[in-house]
Short mmCIF file of C-alpha atoms and ligand atoms in Angstrom, two decimals:
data_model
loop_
_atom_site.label_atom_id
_atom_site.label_comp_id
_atom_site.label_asym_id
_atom_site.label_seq_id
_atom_site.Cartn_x
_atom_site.Cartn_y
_atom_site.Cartn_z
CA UNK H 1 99.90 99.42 67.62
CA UNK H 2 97.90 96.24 68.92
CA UNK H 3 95.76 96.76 71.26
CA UNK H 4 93.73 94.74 73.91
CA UNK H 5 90.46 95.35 75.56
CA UNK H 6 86.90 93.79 77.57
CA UNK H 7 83.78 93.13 76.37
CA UNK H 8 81.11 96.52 76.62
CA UNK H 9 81.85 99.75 77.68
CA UNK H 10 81.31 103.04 76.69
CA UNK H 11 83.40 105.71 74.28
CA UNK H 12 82.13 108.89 75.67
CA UNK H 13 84.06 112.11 74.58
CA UNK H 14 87.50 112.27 75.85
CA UNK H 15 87.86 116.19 76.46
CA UNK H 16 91.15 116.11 77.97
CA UNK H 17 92.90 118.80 75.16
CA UNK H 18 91.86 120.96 77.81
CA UNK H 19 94.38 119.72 80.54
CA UNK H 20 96.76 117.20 79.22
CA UNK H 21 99.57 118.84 78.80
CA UNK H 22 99.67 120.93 81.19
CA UNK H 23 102.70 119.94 83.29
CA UNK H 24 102.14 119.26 87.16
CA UNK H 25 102.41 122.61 89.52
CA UNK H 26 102.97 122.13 92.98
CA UNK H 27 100.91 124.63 94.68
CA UNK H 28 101.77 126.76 97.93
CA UNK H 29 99.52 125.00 100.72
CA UNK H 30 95.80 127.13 101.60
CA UNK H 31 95.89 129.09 104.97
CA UNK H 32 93.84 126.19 106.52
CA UNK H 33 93.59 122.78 105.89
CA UNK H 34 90.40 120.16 106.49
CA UNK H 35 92.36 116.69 106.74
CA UNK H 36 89.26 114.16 107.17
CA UNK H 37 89.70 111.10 109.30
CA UNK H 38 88.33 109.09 106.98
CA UNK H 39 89.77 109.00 103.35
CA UNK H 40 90.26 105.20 102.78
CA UNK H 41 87.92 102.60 103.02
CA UNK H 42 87.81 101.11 106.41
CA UNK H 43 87.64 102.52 109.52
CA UNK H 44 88.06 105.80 110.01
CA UNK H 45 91.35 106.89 112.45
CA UNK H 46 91.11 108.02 115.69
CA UNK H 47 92.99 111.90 116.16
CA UNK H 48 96.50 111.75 117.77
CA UNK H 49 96.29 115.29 118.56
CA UNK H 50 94.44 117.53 120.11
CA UNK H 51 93.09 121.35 119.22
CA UNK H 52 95.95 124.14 119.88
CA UNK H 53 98.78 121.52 119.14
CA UNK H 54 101.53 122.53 117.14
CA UNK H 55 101.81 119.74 114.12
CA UNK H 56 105.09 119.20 111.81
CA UNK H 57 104.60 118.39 108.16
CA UNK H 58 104.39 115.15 107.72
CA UNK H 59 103.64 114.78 111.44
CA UNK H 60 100.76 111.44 111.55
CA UNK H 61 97.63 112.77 113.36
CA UNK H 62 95.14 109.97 112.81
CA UNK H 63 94.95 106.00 113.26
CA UNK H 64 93.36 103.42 113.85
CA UNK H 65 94.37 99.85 114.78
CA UNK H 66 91.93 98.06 112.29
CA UNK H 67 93.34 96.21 109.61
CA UNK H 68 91.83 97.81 106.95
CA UNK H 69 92.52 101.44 107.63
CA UNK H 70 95.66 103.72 107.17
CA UNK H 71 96.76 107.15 109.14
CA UNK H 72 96.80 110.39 107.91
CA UNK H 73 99.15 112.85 108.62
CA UNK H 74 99.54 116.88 108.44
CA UNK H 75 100.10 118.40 104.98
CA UNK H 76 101.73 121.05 106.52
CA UNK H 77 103.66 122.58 109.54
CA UNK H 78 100.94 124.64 112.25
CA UNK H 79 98.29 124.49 114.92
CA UNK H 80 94.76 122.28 115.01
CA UNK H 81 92.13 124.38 115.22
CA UNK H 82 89.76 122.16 115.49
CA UNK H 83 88.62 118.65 115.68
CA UNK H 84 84.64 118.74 114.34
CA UNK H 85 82.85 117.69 110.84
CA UNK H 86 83.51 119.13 108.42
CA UNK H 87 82.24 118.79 104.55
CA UNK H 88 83.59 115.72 102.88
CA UNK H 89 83.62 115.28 99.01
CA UNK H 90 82.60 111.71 99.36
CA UNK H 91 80.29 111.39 102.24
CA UNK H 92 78.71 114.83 102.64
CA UNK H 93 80.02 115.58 105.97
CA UNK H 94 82.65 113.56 107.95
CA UNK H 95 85.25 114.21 111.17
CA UNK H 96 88.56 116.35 110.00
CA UNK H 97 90.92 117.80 111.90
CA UNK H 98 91.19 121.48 110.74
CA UNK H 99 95.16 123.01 110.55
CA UNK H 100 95.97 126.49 109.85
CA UNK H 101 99.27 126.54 108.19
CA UNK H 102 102.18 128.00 110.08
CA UNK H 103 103.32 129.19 106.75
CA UNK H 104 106.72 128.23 107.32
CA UNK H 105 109.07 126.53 104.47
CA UNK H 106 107.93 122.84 102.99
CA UNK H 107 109.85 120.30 104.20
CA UNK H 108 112.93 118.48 101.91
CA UNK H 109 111.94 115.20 101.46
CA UNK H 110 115.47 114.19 100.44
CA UNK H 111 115.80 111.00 97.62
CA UNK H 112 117.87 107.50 99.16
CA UNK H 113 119.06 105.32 97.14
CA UNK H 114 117.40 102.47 98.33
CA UNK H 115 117.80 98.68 97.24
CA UNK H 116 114.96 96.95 96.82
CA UNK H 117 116.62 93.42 97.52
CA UNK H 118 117.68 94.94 100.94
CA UNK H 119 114.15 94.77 101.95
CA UNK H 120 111.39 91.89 103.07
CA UNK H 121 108.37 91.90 101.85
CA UNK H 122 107.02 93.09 105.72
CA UNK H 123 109.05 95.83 105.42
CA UNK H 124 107.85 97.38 102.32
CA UNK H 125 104.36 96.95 103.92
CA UNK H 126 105.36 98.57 107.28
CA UNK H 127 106.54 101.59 105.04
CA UNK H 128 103.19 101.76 102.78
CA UNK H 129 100.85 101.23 105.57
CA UNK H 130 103.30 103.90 107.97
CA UNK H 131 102.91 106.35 104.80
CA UNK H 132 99.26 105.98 104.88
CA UNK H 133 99.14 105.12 101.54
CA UNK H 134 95.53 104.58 99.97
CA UNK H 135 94.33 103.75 96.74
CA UNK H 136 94.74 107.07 93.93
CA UNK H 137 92.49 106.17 91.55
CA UNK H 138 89.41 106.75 92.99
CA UNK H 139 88.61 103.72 95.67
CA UNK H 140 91.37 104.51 98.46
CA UNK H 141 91.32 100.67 99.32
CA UNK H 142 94.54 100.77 101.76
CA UNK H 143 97.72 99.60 99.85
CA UNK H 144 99.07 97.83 102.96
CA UNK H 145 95.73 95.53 102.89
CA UNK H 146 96.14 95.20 98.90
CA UNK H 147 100.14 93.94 99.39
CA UNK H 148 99.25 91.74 102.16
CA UNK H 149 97.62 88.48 100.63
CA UNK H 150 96.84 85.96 102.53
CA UNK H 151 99.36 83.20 102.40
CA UNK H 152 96.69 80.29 100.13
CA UNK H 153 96.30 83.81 97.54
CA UNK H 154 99.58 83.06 95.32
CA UNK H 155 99.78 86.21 93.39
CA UNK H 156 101.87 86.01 90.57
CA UNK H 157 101.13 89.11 88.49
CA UNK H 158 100.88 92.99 89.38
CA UNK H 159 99.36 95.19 87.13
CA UNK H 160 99.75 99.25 87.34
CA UNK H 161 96.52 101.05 86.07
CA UNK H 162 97.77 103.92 83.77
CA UNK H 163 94.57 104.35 81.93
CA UNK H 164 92.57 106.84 82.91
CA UNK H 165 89.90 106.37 81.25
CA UNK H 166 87.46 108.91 83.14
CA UNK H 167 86.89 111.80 80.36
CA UNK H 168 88.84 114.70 81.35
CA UNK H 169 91.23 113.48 83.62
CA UNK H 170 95.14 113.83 83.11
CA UNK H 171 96.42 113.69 86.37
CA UNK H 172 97.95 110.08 85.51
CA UNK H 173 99.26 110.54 82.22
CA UNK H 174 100.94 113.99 83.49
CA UNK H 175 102.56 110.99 86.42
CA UNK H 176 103.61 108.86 84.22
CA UNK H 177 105.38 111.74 81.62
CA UNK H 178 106.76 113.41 84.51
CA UNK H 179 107.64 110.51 86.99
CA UNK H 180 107.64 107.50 85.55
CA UNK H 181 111.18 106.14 87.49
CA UNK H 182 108.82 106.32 90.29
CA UNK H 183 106.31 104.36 88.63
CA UNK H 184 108.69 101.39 87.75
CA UNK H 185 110.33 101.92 91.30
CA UNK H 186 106.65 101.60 92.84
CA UNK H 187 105.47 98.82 90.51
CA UNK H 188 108.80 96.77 91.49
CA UNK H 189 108.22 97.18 95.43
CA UNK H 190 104.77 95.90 94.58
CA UNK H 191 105.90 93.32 93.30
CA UNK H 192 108.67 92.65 96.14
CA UNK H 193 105.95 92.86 98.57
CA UNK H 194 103.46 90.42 97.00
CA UNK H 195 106.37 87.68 95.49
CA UNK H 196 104.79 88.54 91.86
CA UNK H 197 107.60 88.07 89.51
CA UNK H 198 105.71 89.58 86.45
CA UNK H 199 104.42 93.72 86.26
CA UNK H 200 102.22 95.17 83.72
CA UNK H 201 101.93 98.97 83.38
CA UNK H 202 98.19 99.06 81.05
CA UNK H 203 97.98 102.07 78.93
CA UNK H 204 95.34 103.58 77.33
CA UNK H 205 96.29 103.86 73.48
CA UNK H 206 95.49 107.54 73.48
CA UNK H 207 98.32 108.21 75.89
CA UNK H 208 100.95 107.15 72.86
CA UNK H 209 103.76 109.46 74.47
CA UNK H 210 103.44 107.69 77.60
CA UNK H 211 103.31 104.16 76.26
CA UNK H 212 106.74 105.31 74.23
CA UNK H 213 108.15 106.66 76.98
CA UNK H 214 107.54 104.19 79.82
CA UNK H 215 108.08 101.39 77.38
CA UNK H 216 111.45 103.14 76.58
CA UNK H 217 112.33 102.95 79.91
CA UNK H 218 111.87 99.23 80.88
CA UNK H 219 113.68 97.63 77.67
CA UNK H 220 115.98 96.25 80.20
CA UNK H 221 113.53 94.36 82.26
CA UNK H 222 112.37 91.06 81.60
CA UNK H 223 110.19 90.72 83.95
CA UNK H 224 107.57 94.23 83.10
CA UNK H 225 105.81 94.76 79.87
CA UNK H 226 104.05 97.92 78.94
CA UNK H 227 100.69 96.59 77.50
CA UNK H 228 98.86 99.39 75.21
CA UNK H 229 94.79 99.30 75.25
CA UNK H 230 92.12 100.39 73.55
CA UNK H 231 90.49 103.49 74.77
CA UNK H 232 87.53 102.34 76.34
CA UNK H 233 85.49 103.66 79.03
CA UNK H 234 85.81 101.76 81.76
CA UNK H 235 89.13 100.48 80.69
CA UNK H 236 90.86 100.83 83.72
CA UNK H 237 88.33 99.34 86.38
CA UNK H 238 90.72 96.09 88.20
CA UNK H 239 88.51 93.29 86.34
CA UNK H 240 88.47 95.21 82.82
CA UNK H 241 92.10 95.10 82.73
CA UNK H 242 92.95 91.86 84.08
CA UNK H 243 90.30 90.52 81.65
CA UNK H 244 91.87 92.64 78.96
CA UNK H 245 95.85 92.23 79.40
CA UNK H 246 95.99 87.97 81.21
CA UNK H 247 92.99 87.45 79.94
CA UNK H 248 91.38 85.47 83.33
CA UNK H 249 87.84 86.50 85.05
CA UNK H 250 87.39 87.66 88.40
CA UNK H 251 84.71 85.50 89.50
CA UNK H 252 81.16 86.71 90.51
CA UNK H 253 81.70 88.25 94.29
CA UNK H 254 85.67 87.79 94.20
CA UNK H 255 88.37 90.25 94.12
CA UNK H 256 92.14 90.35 91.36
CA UNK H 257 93.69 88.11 94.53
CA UNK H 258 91.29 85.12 93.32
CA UNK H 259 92.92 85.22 90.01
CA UNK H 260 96.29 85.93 91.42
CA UNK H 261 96.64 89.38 90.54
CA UNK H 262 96.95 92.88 92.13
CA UNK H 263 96.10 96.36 90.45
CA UNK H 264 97.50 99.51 91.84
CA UNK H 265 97.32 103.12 89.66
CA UNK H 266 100.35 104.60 88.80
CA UNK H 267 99.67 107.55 91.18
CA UNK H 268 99.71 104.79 94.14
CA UNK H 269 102.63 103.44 92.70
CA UNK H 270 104.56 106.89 92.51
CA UNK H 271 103.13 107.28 96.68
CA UNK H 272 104.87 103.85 97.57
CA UNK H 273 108.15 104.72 95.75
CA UNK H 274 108.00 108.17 97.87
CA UNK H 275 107.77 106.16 100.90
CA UNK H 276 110.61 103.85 100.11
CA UNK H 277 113.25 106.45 99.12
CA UNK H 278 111.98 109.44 101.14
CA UNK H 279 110.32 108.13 103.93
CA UNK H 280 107.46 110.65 102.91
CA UNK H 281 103.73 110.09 103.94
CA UNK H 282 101.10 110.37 101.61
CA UNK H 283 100.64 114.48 102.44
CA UNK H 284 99.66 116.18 98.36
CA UNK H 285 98.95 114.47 95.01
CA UNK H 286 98.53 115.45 91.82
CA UNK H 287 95.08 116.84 90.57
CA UNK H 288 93.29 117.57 87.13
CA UNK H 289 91.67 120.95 87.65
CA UNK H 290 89.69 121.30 84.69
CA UNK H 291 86.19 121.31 82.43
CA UNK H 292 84.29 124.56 80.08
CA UNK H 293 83.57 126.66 83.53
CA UNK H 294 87.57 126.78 83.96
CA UNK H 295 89.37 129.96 83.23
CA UNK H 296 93.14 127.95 82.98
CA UNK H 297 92.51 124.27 83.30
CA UNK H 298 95.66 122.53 85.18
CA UNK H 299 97.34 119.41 87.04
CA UNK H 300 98.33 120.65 90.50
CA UNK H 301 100.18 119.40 93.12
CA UNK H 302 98.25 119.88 95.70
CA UNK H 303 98.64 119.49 99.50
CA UNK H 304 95.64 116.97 100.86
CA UNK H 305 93.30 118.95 102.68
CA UNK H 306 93.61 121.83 100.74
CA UNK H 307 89.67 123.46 100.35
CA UNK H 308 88.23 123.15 96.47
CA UNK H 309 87.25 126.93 96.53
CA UNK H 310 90.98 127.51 97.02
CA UNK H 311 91.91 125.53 93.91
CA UNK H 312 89.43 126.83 91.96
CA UNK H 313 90.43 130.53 93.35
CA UNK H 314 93.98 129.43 91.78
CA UNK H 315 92.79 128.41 88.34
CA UNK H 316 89.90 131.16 87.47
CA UNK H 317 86.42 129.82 87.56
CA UNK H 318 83.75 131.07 84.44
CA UNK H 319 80.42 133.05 85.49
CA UNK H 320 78.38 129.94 83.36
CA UNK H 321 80.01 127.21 85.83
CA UNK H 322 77.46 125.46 87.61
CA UNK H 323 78.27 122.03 88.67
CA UNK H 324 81.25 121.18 90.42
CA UNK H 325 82.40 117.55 90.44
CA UNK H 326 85.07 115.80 92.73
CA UNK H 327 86.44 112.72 89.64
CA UNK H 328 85.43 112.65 86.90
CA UNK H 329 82.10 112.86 84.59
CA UNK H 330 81.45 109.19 84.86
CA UNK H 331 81.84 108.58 88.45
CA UNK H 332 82.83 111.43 90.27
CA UNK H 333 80.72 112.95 92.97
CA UNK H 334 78.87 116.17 92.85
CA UNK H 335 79.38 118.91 95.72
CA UNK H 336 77.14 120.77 97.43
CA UNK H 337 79.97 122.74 98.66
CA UNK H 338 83.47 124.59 98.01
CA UNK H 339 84.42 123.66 101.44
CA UNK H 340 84.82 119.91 100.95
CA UNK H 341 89.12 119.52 101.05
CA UNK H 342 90.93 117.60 98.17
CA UNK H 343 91.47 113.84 99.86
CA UNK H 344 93.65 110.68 99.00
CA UNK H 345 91.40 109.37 96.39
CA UNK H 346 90.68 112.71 94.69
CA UNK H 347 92.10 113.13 91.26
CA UNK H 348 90.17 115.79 89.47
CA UNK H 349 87.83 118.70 90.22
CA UNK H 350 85.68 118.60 87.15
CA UNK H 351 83.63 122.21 86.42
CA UNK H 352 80.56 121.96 84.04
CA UNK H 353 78.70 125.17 82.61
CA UNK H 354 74.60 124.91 82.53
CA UNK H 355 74.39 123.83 79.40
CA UNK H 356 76.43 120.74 80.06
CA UNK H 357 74.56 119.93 82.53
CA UNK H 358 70.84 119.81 81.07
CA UNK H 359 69.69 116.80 81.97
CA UNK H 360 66.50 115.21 79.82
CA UNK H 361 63.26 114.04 81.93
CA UNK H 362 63.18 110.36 82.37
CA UNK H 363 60.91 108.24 80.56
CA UNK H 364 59.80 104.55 80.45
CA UNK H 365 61.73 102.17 79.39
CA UNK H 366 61.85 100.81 76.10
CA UNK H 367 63.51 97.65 76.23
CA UNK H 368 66.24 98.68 73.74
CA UNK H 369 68.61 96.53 76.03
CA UNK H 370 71.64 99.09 75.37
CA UNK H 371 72.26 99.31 79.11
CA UNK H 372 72.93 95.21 78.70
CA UNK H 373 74.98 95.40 75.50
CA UNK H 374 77.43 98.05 77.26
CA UNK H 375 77.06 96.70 81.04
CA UNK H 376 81.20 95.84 81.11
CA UNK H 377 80.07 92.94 83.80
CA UNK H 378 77.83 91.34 81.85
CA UNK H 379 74.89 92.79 84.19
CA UNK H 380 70.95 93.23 83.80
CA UNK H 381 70.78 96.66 84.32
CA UNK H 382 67.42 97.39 83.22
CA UNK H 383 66.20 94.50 85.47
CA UNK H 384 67.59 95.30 88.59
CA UNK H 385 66.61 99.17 88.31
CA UNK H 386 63.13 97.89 87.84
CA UNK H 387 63.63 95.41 91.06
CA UNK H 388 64.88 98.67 92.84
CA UNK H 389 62.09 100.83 91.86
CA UNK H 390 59.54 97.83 93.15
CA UNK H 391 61.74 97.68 96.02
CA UNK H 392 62.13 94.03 95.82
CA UNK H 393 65.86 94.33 97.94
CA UNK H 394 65.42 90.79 98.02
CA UNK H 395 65.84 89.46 94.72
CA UNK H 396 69.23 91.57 93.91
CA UNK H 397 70.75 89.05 94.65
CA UNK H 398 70.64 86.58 92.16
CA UNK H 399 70.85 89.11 89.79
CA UNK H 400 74.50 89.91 90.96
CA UNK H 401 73.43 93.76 92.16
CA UNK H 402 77.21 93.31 94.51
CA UNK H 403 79.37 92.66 91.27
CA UNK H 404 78.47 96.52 89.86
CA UNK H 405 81.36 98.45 89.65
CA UNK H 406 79.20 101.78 89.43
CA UNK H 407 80.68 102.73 86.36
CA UNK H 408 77.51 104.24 84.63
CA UNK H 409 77.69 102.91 81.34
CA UNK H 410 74.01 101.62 81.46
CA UNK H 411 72.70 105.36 82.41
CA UNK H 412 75.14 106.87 79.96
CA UNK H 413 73.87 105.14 77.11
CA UNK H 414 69.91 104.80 77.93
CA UNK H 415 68.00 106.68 75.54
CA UNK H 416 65.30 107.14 78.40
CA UNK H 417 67.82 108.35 80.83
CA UNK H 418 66.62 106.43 83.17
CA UNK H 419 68.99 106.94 86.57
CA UNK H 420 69.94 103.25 86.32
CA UNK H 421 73.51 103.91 88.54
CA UNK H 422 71.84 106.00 90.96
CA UNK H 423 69.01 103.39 91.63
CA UNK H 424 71.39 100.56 91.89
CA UNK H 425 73.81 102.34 94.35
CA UNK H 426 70.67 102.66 96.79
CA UNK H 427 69.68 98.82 95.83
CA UNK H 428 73.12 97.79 97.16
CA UNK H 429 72.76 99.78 99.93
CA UNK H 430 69.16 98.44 100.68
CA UNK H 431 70.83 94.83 99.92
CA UNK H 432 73.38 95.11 102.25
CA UNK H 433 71.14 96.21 105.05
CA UNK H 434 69.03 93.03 104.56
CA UNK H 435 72.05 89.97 103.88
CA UNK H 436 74.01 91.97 107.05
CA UNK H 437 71.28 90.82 109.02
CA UNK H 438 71.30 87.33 107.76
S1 LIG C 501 75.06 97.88 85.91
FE1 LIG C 501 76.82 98.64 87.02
S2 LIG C 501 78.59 97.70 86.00
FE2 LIG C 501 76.83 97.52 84.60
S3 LIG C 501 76.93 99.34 83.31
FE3 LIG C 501 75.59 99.86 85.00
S4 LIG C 501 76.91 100.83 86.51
FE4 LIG C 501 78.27 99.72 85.06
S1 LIG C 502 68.85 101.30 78.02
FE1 LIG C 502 67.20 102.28 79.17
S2 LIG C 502 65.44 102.07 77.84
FE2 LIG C 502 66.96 100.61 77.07
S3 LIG C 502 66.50 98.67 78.16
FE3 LIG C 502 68.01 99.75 79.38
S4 LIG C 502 66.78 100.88 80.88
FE4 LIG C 502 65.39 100.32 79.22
#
């Protein structure tokens, strides 16, 4: 099999025996529920309810009229509790809406037949941004925003993200085994909504059943090509694959749109199919429960909101666990609590035992330049975690500190293990503080 891939990167080890074929469970939904206003990026919603109202299933609860930003909507059928902060597994603590489930039945979200030709590009859009559909794969960019190019952007190319190329994670590949009509149904309204007339589904070439399969299933169409890829940490980040399957650039400081292409993960694409044909909001998704301090590693479906300690209740957790990680090992988030709720953009909960999670002391660097060889944008690394260190927020900039994807390549392969991602996610943030002012 050929396969394509980008300059850099990392092959750490892929450890996902443990999980990957484990076929998706849909779980029974927690007593109660922490559904955070703010699970995309953009602003966060505004609650449509208030405490002691009774909520439906699907029911929205939160907007906002921004732009960028998409509603949420109960998980289940109950009462709000409470409207308060609540632990967040992306930004520590954040405003949720707490629901204790009613524990009645789970609503039939019944299948249409639906045409795609029947409907305009708007009304795909309405549907996704109604559905509160946000980026899967990790970002939770809203998918309205994504489909809604402005009209000098001609975008003639969609490309679905079935990669995964986070170590442990199987939540996609399980998707695209178990639902891949919904894939192609999802990658096709994408492409309705944006007027691209050619789809790419990218595959990691470790995924060989789902490259079969999927490929299998789109002989007929002209117009998609399944495109397999070298397994590659970070394969799957939006400018790796574009680079790797059309070949173009993103520019420094531009997004897929300036090369006329959008990415969406298959996950997404499997969300905006369910809002098409079922007219269901984006209310559970499928999550890799897994790592050594797991007792039965799994893919759930799980209802959004749903606590971690509840999950991890389901599956069995090991007396050596000691980390817990929302994503995965590369660049998934840490948490200080069992409390934080599965959101839109979480796909795995990621347990590490303590000896997993020894970490060396950092030393001086040694000017190997391995953190430059593997940077996948062609980044200074060492250089701009020395600027951070020195605190000069200033100069960041013309070292291209914005066009980091915060992949961690450059800490993963440092032989001083030197906290190079860590530093330059606070020398953005420091950037940012100083160019917002102008
Ligand atoms: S500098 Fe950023 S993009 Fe480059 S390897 Fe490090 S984290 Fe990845
Ligand atoms: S990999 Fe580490 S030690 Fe080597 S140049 Fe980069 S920062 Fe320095």
């Amino acid at each position: 099999m050929r396969t394509k891939t980008f300059k850099g990167g990392v092959h750490p080890p892929e450890s996902k025996n443990l999980s990957k074929d484990k076929k998706i469970e849909r779980i029974s939904p927690p007593p109660e529920l922490t559904v955070p206003l703010s699970q995309h990026t953009g602003a966060p919603c505004r609650p449509l309810v208030k405490k002691k109202d009774k909520v439906e299933e699907g029911q929205k609860i939160g907007d906002h009229d921004a732009f960028i930003s998409c509603p949420v909507h109960s998980p289940v059928s109950g009462e709000i509790i409470s409207i308060d902060k609540f632990p967040h597994p992306t930004l520590g603590e954040a405003e949720a809406l707490l629901i204790k489930w009613d524990g009645g039945d789970r609503k039939n979200w019944d299948s249409e037949d639906v045409d795609l030709s029947s409907l305009s590009p708007e009304d795909i859009r309405k549907k996704v941004r109604e559905a509160g559909i946000a980026g899967m794969g990790g970002a939770a960019f809203p998918t309205h925003v994504k489909i809604s190019p402005p009209p000098e952007k001609k975008i003639d190319t969609v490309i679905l993200n079935g990669c995964e190329c986070e170590p442990y994670l199987t939540a996609d590949h399980r998707i695209m085994l178990e639902r891949h009509e919904d894939c192609l149904f999802g990658l096709k309204a994408i492409m309705r909504a944006t007027g691209a007339k050619r789809g790419y589904i990218g595959i990691e070439d470790n995924k060989k059943d789902a490259i079969s399969l999927i490929r299998y299933s789109t002989e007929a169409e002209n117009s998609i090509e399944v495109v397999p890829l070298r397994t590659k940490y970070p394969q799957g980040g939006e400018k790796m694959l574009i680079k790797a399957i059309l070949g173009r650039e993103v520019p420094s400081g531009g997004l897929p749109l300036d090369v006329g292409v959008v990415v969406s993960n298959v996950g997404t694409a499997v969300a905006v199919a369910e809002a098409i044909k079922k007219a269901k909001p984006l209310i559970e998704r499928v999550v890799t429960v897994t790592g050594s301090g797991v007792s039965n590693p799994s893919n759930l479906l799980v209802p959004i909101g749903t606590p971690i300690r509840y999950i991890l209740d389901l599956c069995g957790i090991r007396e050596n666990a000691r980390a817990i990680i929302a994503g995965g090992p590369m660049m998934g988030i840490s948490q200080y609590t069992l409390d934080a709720p599965v959101i839109k953009g979480t796909s795995g909960i990621l347990v590490l035992t303590e000896e997993e999670i020894i970490q060396d002391k950092e030393k001086p660097c040694i000017r190997c330049a391995r953190c430059v060889d593997h940077c996948p944008m062609g980044l200074l690394p060492t250089t701009l975690a020395k600027l951070v260190k020195a605190e000069k927020w200033e100069m960041l900039g013309e070292f291209n500190i914005m066009d980091c994807i915060e992949c961690g390549c450059c800490s993963y392969v440092c032989p001083s293990k030197i906290p190079i991602v860590q530093l330059i996610k606070w020398g953005k943030i420091e950037y940012r503080k100083i160019t917002s002012r102008g």
